[in-house]
Coordinates of C-alpha atoms in Angstrom, one line a residue:
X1228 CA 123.8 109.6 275.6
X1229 CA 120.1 108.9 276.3
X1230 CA 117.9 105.8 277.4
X1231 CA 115.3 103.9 276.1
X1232 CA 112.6 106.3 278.2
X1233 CA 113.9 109.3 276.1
X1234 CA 113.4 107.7 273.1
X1235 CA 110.0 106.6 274.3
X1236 CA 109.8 110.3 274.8
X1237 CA 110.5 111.6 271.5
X1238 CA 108.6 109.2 269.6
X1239 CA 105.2 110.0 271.5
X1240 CA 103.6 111.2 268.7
X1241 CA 103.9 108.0 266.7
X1242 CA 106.2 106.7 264.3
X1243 CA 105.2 108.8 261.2
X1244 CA 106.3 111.7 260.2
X1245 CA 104.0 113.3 257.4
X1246 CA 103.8 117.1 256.6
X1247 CA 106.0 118.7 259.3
X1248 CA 104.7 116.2 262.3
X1249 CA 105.0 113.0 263.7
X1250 CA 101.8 110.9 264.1
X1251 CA 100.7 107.1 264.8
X1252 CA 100.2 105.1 262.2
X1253 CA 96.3 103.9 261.3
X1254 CA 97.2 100.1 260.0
X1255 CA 95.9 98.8 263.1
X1256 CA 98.7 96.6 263.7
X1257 CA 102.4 97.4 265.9
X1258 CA 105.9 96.3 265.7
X1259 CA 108.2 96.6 268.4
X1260 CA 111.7 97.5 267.8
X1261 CA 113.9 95.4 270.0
X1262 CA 117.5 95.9 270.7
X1263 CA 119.9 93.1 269.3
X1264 CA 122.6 93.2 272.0
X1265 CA 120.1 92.2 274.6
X1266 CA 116.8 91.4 273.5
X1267 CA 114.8 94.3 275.1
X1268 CA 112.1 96.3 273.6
X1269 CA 113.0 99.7 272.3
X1270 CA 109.9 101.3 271.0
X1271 CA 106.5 100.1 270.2
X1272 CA 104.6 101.9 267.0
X1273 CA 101.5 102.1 265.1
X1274 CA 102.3 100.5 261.7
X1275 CA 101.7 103.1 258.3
X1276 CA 98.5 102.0 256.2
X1277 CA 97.9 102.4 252.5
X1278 CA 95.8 105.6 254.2
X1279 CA 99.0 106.9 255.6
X1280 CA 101.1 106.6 252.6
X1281 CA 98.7 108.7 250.7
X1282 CA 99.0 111.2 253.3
X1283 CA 102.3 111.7 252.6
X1284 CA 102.3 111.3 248.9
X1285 CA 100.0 114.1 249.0
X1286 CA 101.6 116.2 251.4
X1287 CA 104.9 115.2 249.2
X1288 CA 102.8 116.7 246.6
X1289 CA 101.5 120.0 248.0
X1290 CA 105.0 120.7 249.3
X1291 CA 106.7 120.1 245.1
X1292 CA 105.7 123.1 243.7
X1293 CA 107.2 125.5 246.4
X1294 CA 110.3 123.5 247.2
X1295 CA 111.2 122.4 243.1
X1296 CA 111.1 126.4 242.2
X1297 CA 113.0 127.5 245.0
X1298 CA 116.8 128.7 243.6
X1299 CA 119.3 126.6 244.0
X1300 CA 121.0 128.8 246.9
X1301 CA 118.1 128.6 248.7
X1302 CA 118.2 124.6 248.9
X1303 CA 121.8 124.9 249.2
X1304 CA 121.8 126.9 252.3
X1305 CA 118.4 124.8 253.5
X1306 CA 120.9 122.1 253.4
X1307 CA 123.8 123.4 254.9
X1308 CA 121.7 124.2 257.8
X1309 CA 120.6 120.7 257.6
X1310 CA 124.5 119.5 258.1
X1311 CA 125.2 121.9 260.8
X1312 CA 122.0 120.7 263.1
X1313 CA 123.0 116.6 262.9
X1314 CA 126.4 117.5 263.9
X1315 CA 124.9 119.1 267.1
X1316 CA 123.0 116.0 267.3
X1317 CA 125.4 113.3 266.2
X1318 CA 125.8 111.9 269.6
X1319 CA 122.1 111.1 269.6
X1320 CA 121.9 109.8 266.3
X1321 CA 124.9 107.8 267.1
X1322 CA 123.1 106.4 270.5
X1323 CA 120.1 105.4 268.1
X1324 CA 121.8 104.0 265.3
X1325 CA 123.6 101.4 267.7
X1326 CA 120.4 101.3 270.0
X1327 CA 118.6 99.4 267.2
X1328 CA 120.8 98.1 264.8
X1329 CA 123.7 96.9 267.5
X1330 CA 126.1 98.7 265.5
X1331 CA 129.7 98.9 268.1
X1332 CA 129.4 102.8 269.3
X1333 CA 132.8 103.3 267.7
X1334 CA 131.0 102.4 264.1
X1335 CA 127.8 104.7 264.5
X1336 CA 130.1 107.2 265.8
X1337 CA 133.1 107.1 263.2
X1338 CA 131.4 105.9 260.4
X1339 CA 127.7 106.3 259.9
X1340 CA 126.8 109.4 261.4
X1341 CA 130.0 111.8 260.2
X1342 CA 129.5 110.1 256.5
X1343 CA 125.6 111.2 256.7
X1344 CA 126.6 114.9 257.6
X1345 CA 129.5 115.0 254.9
X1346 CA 127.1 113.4 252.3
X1347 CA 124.3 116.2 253.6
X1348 CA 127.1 119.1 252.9
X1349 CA 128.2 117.4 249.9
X1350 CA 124.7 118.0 248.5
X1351 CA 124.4 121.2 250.1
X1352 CA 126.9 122.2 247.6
X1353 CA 126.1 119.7 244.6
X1354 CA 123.0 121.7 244.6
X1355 CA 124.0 124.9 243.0
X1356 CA 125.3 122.9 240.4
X1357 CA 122.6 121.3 238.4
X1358 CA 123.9 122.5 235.2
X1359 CA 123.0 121.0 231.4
X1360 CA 125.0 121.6 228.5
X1361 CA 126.0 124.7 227.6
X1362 CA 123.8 126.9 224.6
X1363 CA 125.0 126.3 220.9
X1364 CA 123.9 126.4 217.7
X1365 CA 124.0 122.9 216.7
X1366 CA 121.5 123.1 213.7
X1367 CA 123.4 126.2 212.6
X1368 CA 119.8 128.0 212.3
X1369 CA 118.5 127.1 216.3
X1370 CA 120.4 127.4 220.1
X1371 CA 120.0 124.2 222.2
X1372 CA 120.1 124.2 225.8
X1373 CA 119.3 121.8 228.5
X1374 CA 117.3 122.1 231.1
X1375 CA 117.5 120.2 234.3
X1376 CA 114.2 120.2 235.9
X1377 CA 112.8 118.1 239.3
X1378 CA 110.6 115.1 238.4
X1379 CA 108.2 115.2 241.2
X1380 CA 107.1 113.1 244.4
X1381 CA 110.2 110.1 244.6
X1382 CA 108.6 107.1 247.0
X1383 CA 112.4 105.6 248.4
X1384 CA 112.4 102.2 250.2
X1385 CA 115.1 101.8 252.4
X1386 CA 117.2 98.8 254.4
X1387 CA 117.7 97.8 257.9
X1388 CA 121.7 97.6 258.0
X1389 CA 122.8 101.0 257.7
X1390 CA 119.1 103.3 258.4
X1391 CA 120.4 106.1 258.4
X1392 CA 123.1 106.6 255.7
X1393 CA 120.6 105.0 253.5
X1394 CA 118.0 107.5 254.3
X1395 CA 119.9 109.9 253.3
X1396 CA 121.3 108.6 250.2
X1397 CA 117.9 108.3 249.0
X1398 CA 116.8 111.6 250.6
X1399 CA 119.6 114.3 249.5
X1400 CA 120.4 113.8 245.6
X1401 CA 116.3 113.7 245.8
X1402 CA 115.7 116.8 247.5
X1403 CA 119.0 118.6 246.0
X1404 CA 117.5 117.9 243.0
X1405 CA 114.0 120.0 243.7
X1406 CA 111.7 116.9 244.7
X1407 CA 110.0 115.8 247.3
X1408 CA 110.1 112.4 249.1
X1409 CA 108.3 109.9 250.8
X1410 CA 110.7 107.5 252.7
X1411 CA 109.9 103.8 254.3
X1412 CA 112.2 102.5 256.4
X1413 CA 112.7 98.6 257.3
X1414 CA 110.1 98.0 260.3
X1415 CA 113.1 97.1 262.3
X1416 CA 115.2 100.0 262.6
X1417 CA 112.6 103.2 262.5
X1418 CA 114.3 105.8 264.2
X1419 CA 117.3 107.6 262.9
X1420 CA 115.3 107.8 260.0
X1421 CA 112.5 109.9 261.7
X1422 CA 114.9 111.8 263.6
X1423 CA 116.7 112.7 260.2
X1424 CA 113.1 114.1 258.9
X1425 CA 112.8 115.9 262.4
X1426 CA 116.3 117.7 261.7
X1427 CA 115.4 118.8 258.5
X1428 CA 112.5 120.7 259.4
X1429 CA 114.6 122.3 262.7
X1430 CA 117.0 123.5 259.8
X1431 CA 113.9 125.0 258.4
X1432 CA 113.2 122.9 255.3
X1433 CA 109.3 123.3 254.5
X1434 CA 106.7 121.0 255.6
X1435 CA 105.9 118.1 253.0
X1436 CA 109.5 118.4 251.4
X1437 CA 110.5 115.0 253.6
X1438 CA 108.0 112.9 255.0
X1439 CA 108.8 109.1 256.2
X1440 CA 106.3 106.1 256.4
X1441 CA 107.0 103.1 258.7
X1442 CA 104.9 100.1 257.6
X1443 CA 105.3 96.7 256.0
X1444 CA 106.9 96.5 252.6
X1445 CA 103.5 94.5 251.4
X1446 CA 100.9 96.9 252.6
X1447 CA 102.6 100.4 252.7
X1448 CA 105.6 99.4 250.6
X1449 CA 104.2 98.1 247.6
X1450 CA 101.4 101.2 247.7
X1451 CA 104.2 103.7 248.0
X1452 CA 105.8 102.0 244.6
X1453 CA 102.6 101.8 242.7
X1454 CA 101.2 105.3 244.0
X1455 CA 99.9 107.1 240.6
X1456 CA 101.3 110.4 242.1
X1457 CA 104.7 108.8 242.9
X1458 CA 107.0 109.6 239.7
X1459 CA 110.1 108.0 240.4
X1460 CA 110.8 104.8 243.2
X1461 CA 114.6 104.1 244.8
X1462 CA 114.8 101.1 246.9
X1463 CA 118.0 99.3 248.3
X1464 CA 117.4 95.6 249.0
X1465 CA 117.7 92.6 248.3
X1466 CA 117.6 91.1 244.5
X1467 CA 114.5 89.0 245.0
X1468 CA 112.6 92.1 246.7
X1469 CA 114.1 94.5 243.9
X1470 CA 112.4 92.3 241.3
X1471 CA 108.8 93.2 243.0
X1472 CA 109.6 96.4 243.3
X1473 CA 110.4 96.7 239.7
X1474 CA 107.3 95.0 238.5
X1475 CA 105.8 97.8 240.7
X1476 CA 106.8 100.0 239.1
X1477 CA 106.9 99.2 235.9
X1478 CA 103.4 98.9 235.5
X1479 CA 102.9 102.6 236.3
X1480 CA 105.7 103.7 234.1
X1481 CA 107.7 104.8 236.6
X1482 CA 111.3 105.9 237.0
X1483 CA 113.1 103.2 238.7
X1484 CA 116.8 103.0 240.6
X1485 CA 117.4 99.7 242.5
X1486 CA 121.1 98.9 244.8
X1487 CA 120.4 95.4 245.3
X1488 CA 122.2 92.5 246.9
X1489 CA 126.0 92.0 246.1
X1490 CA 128.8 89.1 246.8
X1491 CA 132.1 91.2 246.6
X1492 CA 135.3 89.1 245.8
X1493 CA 138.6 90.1 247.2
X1494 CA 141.1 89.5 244.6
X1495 CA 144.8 88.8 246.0
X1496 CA 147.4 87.9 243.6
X1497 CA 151.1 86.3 244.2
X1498 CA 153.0 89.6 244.8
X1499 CA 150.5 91.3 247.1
X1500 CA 151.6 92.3 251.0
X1501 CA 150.3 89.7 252.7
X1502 CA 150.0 91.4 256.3
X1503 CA 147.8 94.1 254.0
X1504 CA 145.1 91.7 252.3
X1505 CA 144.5 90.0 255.9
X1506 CA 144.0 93.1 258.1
X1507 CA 142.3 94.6 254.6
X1508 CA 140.1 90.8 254.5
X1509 CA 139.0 91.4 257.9
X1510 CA 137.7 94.4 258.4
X1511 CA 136.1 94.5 254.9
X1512 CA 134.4 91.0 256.1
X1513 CA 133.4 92.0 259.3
X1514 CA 132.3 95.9 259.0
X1515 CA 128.7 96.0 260.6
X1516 CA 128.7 92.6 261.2
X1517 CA 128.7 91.7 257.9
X1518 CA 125.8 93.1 257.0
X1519 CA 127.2 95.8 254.1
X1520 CA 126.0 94.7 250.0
X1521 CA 129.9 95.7 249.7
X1522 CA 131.1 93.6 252.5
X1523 CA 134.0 91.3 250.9
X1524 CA 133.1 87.8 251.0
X1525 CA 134.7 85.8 248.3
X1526 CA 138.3 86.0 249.2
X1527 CA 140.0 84.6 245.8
X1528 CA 143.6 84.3 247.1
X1529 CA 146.5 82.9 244.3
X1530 CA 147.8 79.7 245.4
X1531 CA 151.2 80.4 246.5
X1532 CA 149.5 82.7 249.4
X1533 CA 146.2 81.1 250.1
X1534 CA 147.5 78.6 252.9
X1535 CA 149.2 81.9 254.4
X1536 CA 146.5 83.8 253.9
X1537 CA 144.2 81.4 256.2
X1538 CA 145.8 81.1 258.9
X1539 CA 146.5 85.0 259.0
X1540 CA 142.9 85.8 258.7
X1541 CA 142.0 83.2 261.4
X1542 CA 144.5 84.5 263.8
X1543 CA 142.9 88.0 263.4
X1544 CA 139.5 86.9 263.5
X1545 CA 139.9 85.2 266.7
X1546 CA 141.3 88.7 268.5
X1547 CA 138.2 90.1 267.6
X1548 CA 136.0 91.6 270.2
X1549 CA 132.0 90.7 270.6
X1550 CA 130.4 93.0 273.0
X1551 CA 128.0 95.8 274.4
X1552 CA 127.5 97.9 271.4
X1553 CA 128.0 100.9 273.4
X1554 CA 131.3 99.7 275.3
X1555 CA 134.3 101.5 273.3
X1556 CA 136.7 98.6 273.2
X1557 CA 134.1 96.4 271.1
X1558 CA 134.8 95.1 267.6
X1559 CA 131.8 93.1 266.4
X1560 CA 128.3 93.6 267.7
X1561 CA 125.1 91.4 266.9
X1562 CA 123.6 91.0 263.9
X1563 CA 120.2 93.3 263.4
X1564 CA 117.7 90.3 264.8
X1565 CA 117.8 86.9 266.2
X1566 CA 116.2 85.9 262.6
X1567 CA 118.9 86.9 260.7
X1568 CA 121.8 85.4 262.6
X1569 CA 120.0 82.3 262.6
X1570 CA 119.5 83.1 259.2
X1571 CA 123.6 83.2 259.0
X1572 CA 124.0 80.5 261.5
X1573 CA 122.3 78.2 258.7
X1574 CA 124.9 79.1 255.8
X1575 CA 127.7 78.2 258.0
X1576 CA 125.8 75.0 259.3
X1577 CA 125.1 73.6 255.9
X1578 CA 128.7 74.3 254.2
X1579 CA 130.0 72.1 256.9
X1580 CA 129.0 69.4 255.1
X1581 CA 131.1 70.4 252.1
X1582 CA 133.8 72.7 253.4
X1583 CA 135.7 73.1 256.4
X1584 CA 134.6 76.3 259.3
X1585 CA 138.5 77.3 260.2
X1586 CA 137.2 79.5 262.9
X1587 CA 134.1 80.7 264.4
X1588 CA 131.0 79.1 263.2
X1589 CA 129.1 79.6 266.9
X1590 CA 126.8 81.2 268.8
X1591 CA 128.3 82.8 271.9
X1592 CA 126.7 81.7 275.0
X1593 CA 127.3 83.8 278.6
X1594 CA 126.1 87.1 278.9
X1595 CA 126.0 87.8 275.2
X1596 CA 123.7 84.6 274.9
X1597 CA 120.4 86.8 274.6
X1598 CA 121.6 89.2 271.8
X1599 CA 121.6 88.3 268.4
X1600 CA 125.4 87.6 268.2
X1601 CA 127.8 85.0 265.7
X1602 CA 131.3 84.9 265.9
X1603 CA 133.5 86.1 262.7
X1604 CA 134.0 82.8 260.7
X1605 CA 135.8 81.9 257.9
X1606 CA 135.6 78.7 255.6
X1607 CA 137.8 77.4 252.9
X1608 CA 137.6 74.1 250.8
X1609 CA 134.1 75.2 249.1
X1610 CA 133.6 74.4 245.4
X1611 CA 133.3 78.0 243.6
X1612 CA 129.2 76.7 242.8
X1613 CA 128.4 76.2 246.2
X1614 CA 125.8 78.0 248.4
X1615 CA 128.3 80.1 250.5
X1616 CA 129.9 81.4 247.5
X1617 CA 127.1 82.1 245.4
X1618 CA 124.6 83.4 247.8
X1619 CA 124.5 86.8 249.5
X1620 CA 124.8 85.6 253.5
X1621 CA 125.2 89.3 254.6
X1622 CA 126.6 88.4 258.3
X1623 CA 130.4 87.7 259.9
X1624 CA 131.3 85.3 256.8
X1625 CA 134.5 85.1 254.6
X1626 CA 134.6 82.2 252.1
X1627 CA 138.6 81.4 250.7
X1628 CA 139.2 79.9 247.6
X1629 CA 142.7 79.8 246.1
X1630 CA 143.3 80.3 241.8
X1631 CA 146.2 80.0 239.9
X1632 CA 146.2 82.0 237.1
X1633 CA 145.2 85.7 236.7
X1634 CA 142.6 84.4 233.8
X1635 CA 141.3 82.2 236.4
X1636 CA 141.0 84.7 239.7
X1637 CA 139.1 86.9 237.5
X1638 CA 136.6 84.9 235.7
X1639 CA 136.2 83.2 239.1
X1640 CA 135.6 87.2 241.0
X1641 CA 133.0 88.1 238.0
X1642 CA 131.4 84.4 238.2
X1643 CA 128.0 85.4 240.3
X1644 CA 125.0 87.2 239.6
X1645 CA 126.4 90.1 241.8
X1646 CA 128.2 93.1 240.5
X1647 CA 128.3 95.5 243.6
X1648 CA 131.8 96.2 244.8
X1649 CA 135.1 94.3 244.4
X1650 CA 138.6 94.9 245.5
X1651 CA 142.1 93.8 243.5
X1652 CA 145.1 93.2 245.9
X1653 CA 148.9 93.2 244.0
X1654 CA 152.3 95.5 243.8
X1655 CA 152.0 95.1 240.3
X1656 CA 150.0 98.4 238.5
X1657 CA 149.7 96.5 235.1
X1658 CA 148.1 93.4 237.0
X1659 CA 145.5 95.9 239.1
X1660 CA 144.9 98.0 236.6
X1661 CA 143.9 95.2 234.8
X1662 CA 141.6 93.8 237.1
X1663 CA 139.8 97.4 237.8
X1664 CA 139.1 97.1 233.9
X1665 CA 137.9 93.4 234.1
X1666 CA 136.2 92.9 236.7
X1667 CA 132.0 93.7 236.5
X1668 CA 131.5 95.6 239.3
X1669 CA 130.2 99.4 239.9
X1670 CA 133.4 99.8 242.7
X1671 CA 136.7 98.4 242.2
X1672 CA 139.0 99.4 245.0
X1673 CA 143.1 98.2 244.7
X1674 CA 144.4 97.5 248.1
X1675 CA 141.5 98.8 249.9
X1676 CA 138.1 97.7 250.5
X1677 CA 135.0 99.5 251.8
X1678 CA 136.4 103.6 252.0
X1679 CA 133.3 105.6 250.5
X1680 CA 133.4 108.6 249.5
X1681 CA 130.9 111.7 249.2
X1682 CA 131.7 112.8 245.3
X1683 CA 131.5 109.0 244.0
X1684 CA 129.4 107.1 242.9
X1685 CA 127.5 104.1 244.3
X1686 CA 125.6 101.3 242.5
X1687 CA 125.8 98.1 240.7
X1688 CA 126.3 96.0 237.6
X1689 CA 124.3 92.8 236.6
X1690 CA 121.8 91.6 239.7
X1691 CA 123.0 94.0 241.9
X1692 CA 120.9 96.8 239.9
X1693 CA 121.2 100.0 238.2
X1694 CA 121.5 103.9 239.3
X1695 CA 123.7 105.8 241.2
X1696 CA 123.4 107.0 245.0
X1697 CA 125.7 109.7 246.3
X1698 CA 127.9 112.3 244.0
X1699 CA 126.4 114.3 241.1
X1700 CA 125.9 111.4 239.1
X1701 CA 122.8 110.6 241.3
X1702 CA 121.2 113.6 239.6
X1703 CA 120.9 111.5 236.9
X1704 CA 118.2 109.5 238.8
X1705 CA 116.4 112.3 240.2
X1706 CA 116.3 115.0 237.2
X1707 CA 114.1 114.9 234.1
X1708 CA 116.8 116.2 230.9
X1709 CA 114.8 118.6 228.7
X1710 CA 116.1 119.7 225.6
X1711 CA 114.9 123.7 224.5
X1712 CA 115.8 124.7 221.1
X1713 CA 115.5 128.5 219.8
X1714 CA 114.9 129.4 216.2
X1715 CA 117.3 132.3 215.5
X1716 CA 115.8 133.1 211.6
X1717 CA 112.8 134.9 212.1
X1718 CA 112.1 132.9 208.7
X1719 CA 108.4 132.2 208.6
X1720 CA 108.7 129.7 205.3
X1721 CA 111.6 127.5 206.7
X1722 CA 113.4 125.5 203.9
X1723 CA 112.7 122.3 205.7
X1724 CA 109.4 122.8 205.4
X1725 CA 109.3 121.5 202.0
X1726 CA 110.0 118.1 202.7
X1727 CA 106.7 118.2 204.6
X1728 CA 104.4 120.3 201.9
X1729 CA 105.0 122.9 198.8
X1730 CA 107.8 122.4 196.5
X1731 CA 111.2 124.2 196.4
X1732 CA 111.6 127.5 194.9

């Protein structure tokens, strides 16, 4: 697949891409990317300064005119191009998704890379359809039509846990749409980001249409946001960061879409299969190590099937396997730094004081001792106000907590600030259908958890933001409605007129 020389190599040039070309960054500082599973260094980079950001904004902004008035066939076929060039390169986006996130080989390559080249023909397509409504004469005397027109240079602020699915969520609908972008990555996990800008201009998308900025969210995050050229700022994060961001860009009058933190509950009632919920709990728990915004981790289970329920879950959990993220037989790899799974470790450290860990709850020592590794854990016996149920821990956790009543399981899924994703598990359609209804959450899945699809929409209720990414509801975020009316009379002294000046004949 590739080594760390090669991507060494490819990244020569720096770790910024602006106009067309990769460059180092001018903030005078580095960051090293290091690789979870072991500890080692990956790549070492110039950090982006405020300088650099304005470099791109403006190449963002040179590049608008020619890219927002090209037809929509045009962009369509720009991105279909797009698609076709990171399937030849999946395999290397694959190796560098896993390089520096961890991410198990099987997830990059199943998961992550083949949803980023559906989503890029998905808006290869979605682009020849920016339509408004159709022309009518509302007024009876004028025809109304609307227009759908780009808004500009977006600035997009992405996360660590999935780099490059979340580049492109914020890059596609964006440049579908007719605007340009200017994309900053986490610090941590630079590269499939880069290599995604480097793809798009192989598939012959112009210069300026994508550039990417890696620097820290202080100095060139919080420039990119308040930028006076920048019209429009996406960022995926965390709640606490979104709120920043939002003051940002408020100030500047910006448009604003935020997919913030989330604390998905996993609903499963009396009469649901059993063997289902705990394979379903699981993997939705566990999928990148946790470390998903939709990741369930409030299981609410109704009493008659919580004890079960446990000790199913533990068993499964304890067959999982922590590994090399690029041997094909591992399950679970490490979590994106050593910070955050001692971030993780501390959750699970403190709720022993007030719960009970059934299983996991460690550190691995041996040869996985040097990556950034925690075992799958589950607790049960927390109080529904407690840390571990109220805080996003985004690692290997599942909290249970068993309910009694269907009134109680669902005030108790829509009691937090979150409002991400949310899954119902029963037999029963009236019982699931109502908890799709009931429950405050932009995803409800029933008997699922975690599938994502292309055409629908993602994004939040409550703390967990606003905005849609993916389908052609995320137009909505990156198009500026304009309403053109026609006067069909030809009538010079219009009767309305005379509620302004003159009298009526």
């Amino acid at each position: 697949m590739g080594n760390r020389f090669q991507v060494e190599d490819r990244f020569a040039g720096g770790a910024q891409y602006i106009d067309g070309h990769l460059r180092p960054g001018t903030s005078g500082q580095s960051h090293t990317v290091i690789d979870p599973a072991t500890g080692d260094e990956v790549l070492t980079y110039e950090l982006a300064s405020t300088a650099d950001v304005d470099d791109a904004v403006a190449a963002a902004k040179r590049a608008f005119p020619g890219w927002s008035g090209a037809t929509p066939g045009e962009r369509s076929d720009a991105l279909h191009k797009l698609a076709a060039v990171l399937a030849e390169q999946a395999e290397d986006f694959a190796y560098a998704e896993s390089l520096q996130c961890g991410k198990p080989i099987k997830l990059s390559t199943e998961f992550d890379v083949p949803g980023t080249i559906d989503n890029t023909a998905f808006f290869a397509g979605a682009a020849r359809h920016l339509q408004g409504q159709a022309a009518a004469e509302y007024s009876g005397d004028h025809t109304s039509y609307v227009r759908r027109e780009a808004i500009g240079v977006v600035g997009s602020i992405a996360p660590w846990n999935y780099p490059l699915q979340m580049a492109a969520w914020k890059i596609l609908p964006a440049i579908a749409a007719g605007n340009t972008i200017v994309l900053k990555p986490a610090e941590l996990t630079p590269l499939t980001s880069l290599m995604f800008a480097q793809a798009a201009k192989d598939a012959g998308l112009p210069d300026g249409v994508i550039n990417i900025v890696n620097g820290a969210g202080r100095e060139a995050g919080e420039h990119l946001v308040g930028h006076p050229d920048v019209v429009m700022t996406s960022f995926t994060g965390s709640t606490a960061v979104g709120k920043r961001v939002a003051e940002i860009a408020t100030a500047t009058v910006k448009r604003l879409h935020l997919e913030l933190g989330g604390k998905a509950p996993f609903l499963v009632f009396d009469d649901a299969d059993l063997e289902a919920a705990a394979h379903g709990a699981v993997a939705a728990s566990l999928i990148n190590t946790g470390q998903d915004c939709t990741a369930a981790t409030r299981a609410y289970v109704q009493r008659p099937l919580h004890d079960a329920f446990v000790a199913r879950v533990a068993e499964l959990m304890e067959s999982i396997r922590l590994g090399d993220p690029f041997a094909p037989t591992t399950d679970l790899g490490p979590l994106v730094s050593h910070a955050q799974r001692d971030r993780v470790a501390g959750f699970v450290e403190r709720a022993r004081g007030y719960a009970t860990v059934v299983t996991g709850g460690e550190i691995p020592g041996g040869d996985l001792a040097q990556g950034a590794y925690y075992r799958p854990t589950l607790i049960a016996g927390a109080a529904q106000d407690s840390e571990v149920v109220q805080s996003e821990i985004f690692g290997p956790v599942l909290v249970v907590l068993p309910f009694d009543t269907d009134d109680e399981g669902l005030a108790l899924a829509n009691d937090t600030p979150y409002g991400l994703a949310a899954s119902a598990w029963s037999r029963d359609l009236y019982r699931a259908n109502r908890a799709t209804r009931e429950i405050k959450a932009g995803c409800v899945w029933v008997n699922d958890h975690i599938p994502i699809i292309s055409e629908m929409p993602h994004g939040g209720y409550k703390a967990s933001g606003f905005g849609k990414d993916m389908s052609t509801y995320s137009f909505e975020e990156y198009t500026q409605v304009k309403h053109v009316m026609y006067d069909n009379t030809a009538v010079a002294e219009k009767d309305w007129h005379r509620t302004i000046f003159g009298d009526r004949p």
